[in-house]
Amino acid sequence: MNEVILNVLGTAQDAGLPHPNCFCKNCSEAINNPKFRRLAASLAIVLPHEGRWHLIDATPDLKEQMTKLQLKYNMHGQLMDSIFLTHAHLGHYPGLLFLGREAIGATGVPVFAGEKMKQLLENHAPWNQLTNLKNIDVLELSNVQTLCISQLVKIKPIEVPHRNEFSETFAFEIEGPNKKVLYIPDIDRWDEWDQDIYNACSEVDVCLLDGTFHSTKDLEKIGRDFREIPHPLMTETMDRLQNLVGQKEIYFTHLNHSNPAIDSNRQIRELIEERGFHIAEDGMEFRL
C-alpha cells in the first residue's frame, strides 16, 4: 500500500520541555516523569513502502527523534532523504550538526532552505564545514514554489513574518494523495502576514499552528516581555478560526514550557478541546 504518513516528531518550543534552567510546574513534571517531556517541534514525512523519509526542521533533539522514527517504521540506519528548514532559530536547525564528521558523517543530504539561510549554511562556521565536507547539499527554496519529493508528496514553502535575524522564515504546505496539511510553527502576528490565516486554513485538511503561548500570562510567569517574543496567542487564533471547527482539524504545536495548555491538570486544555481545537502530541500521525 502506497501510504504517506506525517509523523509529529516534536511539539515543544525551541528548547523543549523541560526547558533548561527552569523548574516551573510544567518543567518539574517533565523532569520527574518522562511522559510529560516534549521534544522540539519537527515533522517527518514517511513513505513506508519506499523505505524513505523526509524531515522538516533539524532540531537539537534530532538524535532522539531520528532513532524513534527509525525504530517505529523499521528503517534502522536509514537517513532522511531530505531536510526542509523553516528558519534559523535555536529549535529548527542545530540538529544539522549531527550530520557532520563528529557524528554521522553523512554524504550529500539535500537541505532545502531560503536564500539567506542558504548563505548562512554555506558561509559561516560551523555550518560551512558541513557544506565544505559535502555532508549536506544546500538547495534554495523560493516562496510558493512547489517541490515534488515523491510521486505522492508535494511541499510548498510559504514565507511568513518572524524575527528574521539570520534568515527568512517559511511555513510549509504538505500535500499527499488524500490530504493537505498546513504547518506554521512560528509566525509573529497573523495581521502581519500577507495572507489571511482563515483563508489559508480553509484550503487544507489539517492545520498545525503556532501555539507557543496561550495568553500573555504565560510569559508573566517566567518574567519575559510578550512584546519581545511575538507569537499569535492561542486564544486569538481560536477566535479567528472558530467557524472552521468541524470542517478542518486544527492543532497547536511549538508549545512553550510555560503554556498552561500542557499543564497536567488539563483545565485549559479542556477549554481548548471544548471549542473543537486540539493540542498536538509527540509521536502522533496523520495519514496523507
C-alpha positions as a printed Julia matrix, in Angstrom:
288×3 Matrix{Float64}:
   0.0    0.0    0.0
   1.43   3.38  -1.04
   0.93   5.15   2.26
   2.11   8.64   3.21
   2.42   9.28   6.95
   3.1   12.62   8.57
   4.76  11.9   11.91
   4.95  14.62  14.55
   8.49  14.28  15.91
   8.16  17.07  18.44
   5.74  19.73  19.65
   7.69  21.96  22.04
   9.03  25.46  21.51
  12.74  25.56  20.61
  14.31  24.5   23.93
  11.9   21.65  24.63
  10.17  20.51  27.8
  11.74  20.52  30.34
  13.22  23.88  29.46
  16.85  24.45  30.51
  17.36  26.16  33.87
  13.64  26.09  34.63
  11.75  24.34  37.42
   8.28  25.72  36.77
   5.33  23.35  37.26
   5.42  22.02  33.68
   9.2   21.63  33.63
   9.31  19.97  37.06
   6.72  17.42  35.97
   8.69  16.7   32.79
  11.9   16.3   34.81
  10.25  13.81  37.14
   8.05  11.98  34.64
   9.28  11.26  31.09
   5.73  11.02  29.74
   5.39  14.79  30.18
   8.5   15.51  28.1
   8.15  17.21  24.74
  10.85  17.42  22.06
  11.38  20.47  19.85
   8.81  20.96  17.09
   9.54  18.94  13.97
   7.81  16.73  11.39
   8.75  13.69   9.33
   7.11  12.72   6.06
   7.33   8.94   5.93
   6.91   6.77   2.82
   6.95   3.26   4.33
   6.52   1.46   1.01
   9.68   3.16  -0.29
  11.61   2.89   2.99
  12.19   6.64   2.81
  11.52   9.67   4.96
  11.94  13.43   4.79
  12.49  15.82   7.69
  11.06  19.26   8.4
  13.44  21.09  10.74
  16.6   19.64  12.28
  16.11  20.29  15.97
  18.55  20.0   18.91
  16.6   16.79  19.69
  17.27  15.25  16.26
  19.32  12.34  17.61
  16.44  11.09  19.74
  13.78  11.93  17.16
  15.62  10.08  14.4
  16.06   6.95  16.49
  12.39   6.86  17.48
  11.31   7.23  13.86
  13.73   4.62  12.53
  12.57   2.1   15.13
   8.88   2.83  14.59
   8.98   2.36  10.82
  11.69  -0.33  10.68
  14.15   1.98   8.93
  17.21   1.15  11.02
  20.18   3.15   9.74
  18.12   4.86   7.03
  18.96   8.58   6.93
  16.4   11.13   5.84
  16.22  11.7    2.07
  15.97  15.45   2.51
  15.57  18.19   5.1
  13.38  21.28   4.82
  14.21  24.18   7.15
  11.73  26.77   8.36
  14.27  29.29   9.72
  17.45  29.94  11.71
  16.29  29.82  15.33
  17.53  27.51  18.06
  14.88  24.82  17.75
  14.94  24.46  13.98
  18.4   23.87  12.54
  21.18  22.99  15.08
  20.44  19.29  14.53
  22.23  19.58  11.19
  25.47  19.25  13.14
  24.68  15.59  13.81
  25.24  15.01  10.08
  28.85  16.22  10.35
  32.19  14.48  10.76
  31.99  14.35  14.57
  28.8   12.28  14.39
  27.12  10.6   11.37
  29.48  11.82   8.64
  26.63  11.93   6.11
  27.16  12.42   2.4
  25.18  14.91   0.33
  21.94  15.1    2.31
  19.77  17.66   0.45
  18.86  20.57   2.72
  16.21  22.95   1.38
  16.36  26.48   2.78
  15.63  30.07   1.87
  18.22  32.3    0.2
  19.51  33.9    3.44
  19.54  30.56   5.25
  21.48  29.03   2.36
  24.1   31.77   2.64
  24.36  31.23   6.39
  24.93  27.49   5.99
  27.49  27.93   3.22
  29.48  30.87   4.56
  29.51  30.75   8.37
  31.11  28.32  10.81
  30.32  25.74  11.97
  27.69  25.2    9.29
  30.05  25.75   6.37
  32.08  22.73   7.47
  29.02  20.64   6.65
  28.88  22.11   3.17
  32.66  22.08   2.6
  32.85  18.4    3.53
  29.71  17.74   1.46
  27.82  16.29   4.41
  24.9   18.36   3.18
  23.94  19.91  -0.15
  22.03  23.15   0.4
  19.32  23.89  -2.16
  17.41  27.16  -2.32
  13.7   27.39  -1.63
  11.57  30.02  -3.34
   8.37  31.38  -1.85
   5.27  29.4   -3.0
   7.33  27.33  -5.45
   6.1   23.75  -5.03
   8.57  20.85  -4.9
   7.72  17.21  -5.52
   9.64  14.96  -3.13
   7.97  11.83  -4.5
   5.16  10.9   -6.85
   2.85  11.1   -3.84
   4.03  14.2   -1.94
   4.38  17.89  -2.75
   5.76  20.59  -0.46
   5.15  24.3   -0.9
   7.15  26.83   1.16
   5.2   29.92   2.2
   7.09  32.88   3.63
   5.74  34.23   6.93
   6.78  37.2    9.1
   9.01  36.24  12.02
  12.07  37.65  13.82
  14.36  37.1   10.85
  17.72  37.98  12.41
  19.61  35.43  10.29
  17.17  34.06   7.72
  13.73  34.28   6.23
  11.0   32.1    7.78
   8.84  29.59   5.94
   5.67  27.73   6.71
   5.04  24.58   4.67
   2.02  23.19   2.88
   2.4   19.42   2.6
   0.17  17.64   0.11
  -0.28  13.88   0.0
  -2.57  11.81  -2.25
  -5.61  12.36   0.0
  -4.96  15.21   2.43
  -3.18  18.54   2.64
  -1.51  19.93   5.78
  -0.54  23.49   6.67
   2.42  23.68   9.08
   3.17  27.07  10.7
   5.3   26.51  13.82
   6.5   30.13  14.0
   4.94  33.44  12.98
   4.94  36.88  14.6
   1.35  38.07  14.2
  -1.46  36.9   11.9
  -2.13  40.55  10.98
   1.44  40.98   9.72
   1.14  38.14   7.19
   0.17  38.99   3.62
  -2.26  36.08   3.69
  -5.4   35.63   5.76
  -5.0   32.73   8.2
  -8.68  31.81   7.9
  -8.42  31.51   4.13
  -5.13  29.61   4.35
  -6.64  27.07   6.77
  -9.77  26.79   4.63
  -7.69  25.39   1.77
  -6.23  22.42   3.69
  -7.48  19.45   5.71
  -5.19  19.64   8.75
  -3.54  22.68  10.36
  -0.57  22.53  12.73
  -0.22  26.08  14.0
   1.97  28.19  16.26
   0.72  27.57  19.79
   3.75  28.96  21.61
   1.71  30.96  24.11
  -1.86  30.55  25.3
  -2.07  34.11  26.66
   0.23  36.9   27.85
   0.06  35.35  31.35
   2.37  32.53  30.13
   5.27  34.97  29.89
   4.4   36.87  33.04
   5.03  33.64  34.96
   8.62  33.49  33.77
   9.41  37.21  33.73
   9.58  37.7   29.96
   8.02  40.54  27.95
   5.49  39.37  25.35
   6.47  42.27  23.08
  10.0   40.85  22.81
   8.81  37.4   21.74
   5.95  37.94  19.29
   3.73  34.97  18.53
  -0.04  34.81  17.99
  -1.84  33.86  21.17
  -3.81  30.62  21.06
  -6.87  32.49  22.31
  -6.7   34.86  19.33
  -6.09  32.04  16.85
  -9.13  30.16  18.11
 -11.29  33.26  17.8
 -10.16  33.72  14.2
 -10.7   30.09  13.21
 -13.72  29.1   15.31
 -16.0   28.85  12.27
 -13.69  26.24  10.71
 -14.13  23.79  13.59
 -15.86  20.7   12.29
 -14.61  21.36   8.77
 -10.85  21.24   9.46
  -8.61  19.57  12.03
  -6.73  22.34  13.84
  -3.84  21.51  16.19
  -1.47  23.7   18.2
   2.24  22.89  18.25
   5.54  24.64  19.16
   4.28  24.9   22.75
   6.35  26.93  25.21
   7.17  25.29  28.54
   5.11  27.96  30.34
   1.96  27.26  28.32
  -0.92  26.13  30.6
  -2.39  24.11  27.71
   0.17  21.4   28.54
  -0.4   21.52  32.31
  -1.21  18.09  33.73
  -4.38  19.42  35.39
  -5.81  19.81  31.86
  -8.06  22.74  32.85
  -7.0   25.0   29.97
  -6.64  22.06  27.59
 -10.23  21.02  28.22
 -11.43  24.54  27.39
  -9.47  24.4   24.13
 -10.88  21.0   23.25
 -14.42  22.12  24.12
 -14.01  24.74  21.39
 -13.06  21.97  18.94
  -9.3   22.6   18.77
  -6.51  20.15  19.61
  -3.06  20.02  21.19
  -0.5   18.18  19.05
   1.42  15.38  20.75
   4.88  13.97  20.09
   4.59  10.81  18.01
   1.1   11.4   16.61
   0.46  10.52  12.96
  -1.62  11.79  10.08
  -2.32   9.69   7.0
  -2.0   11.9    3.96
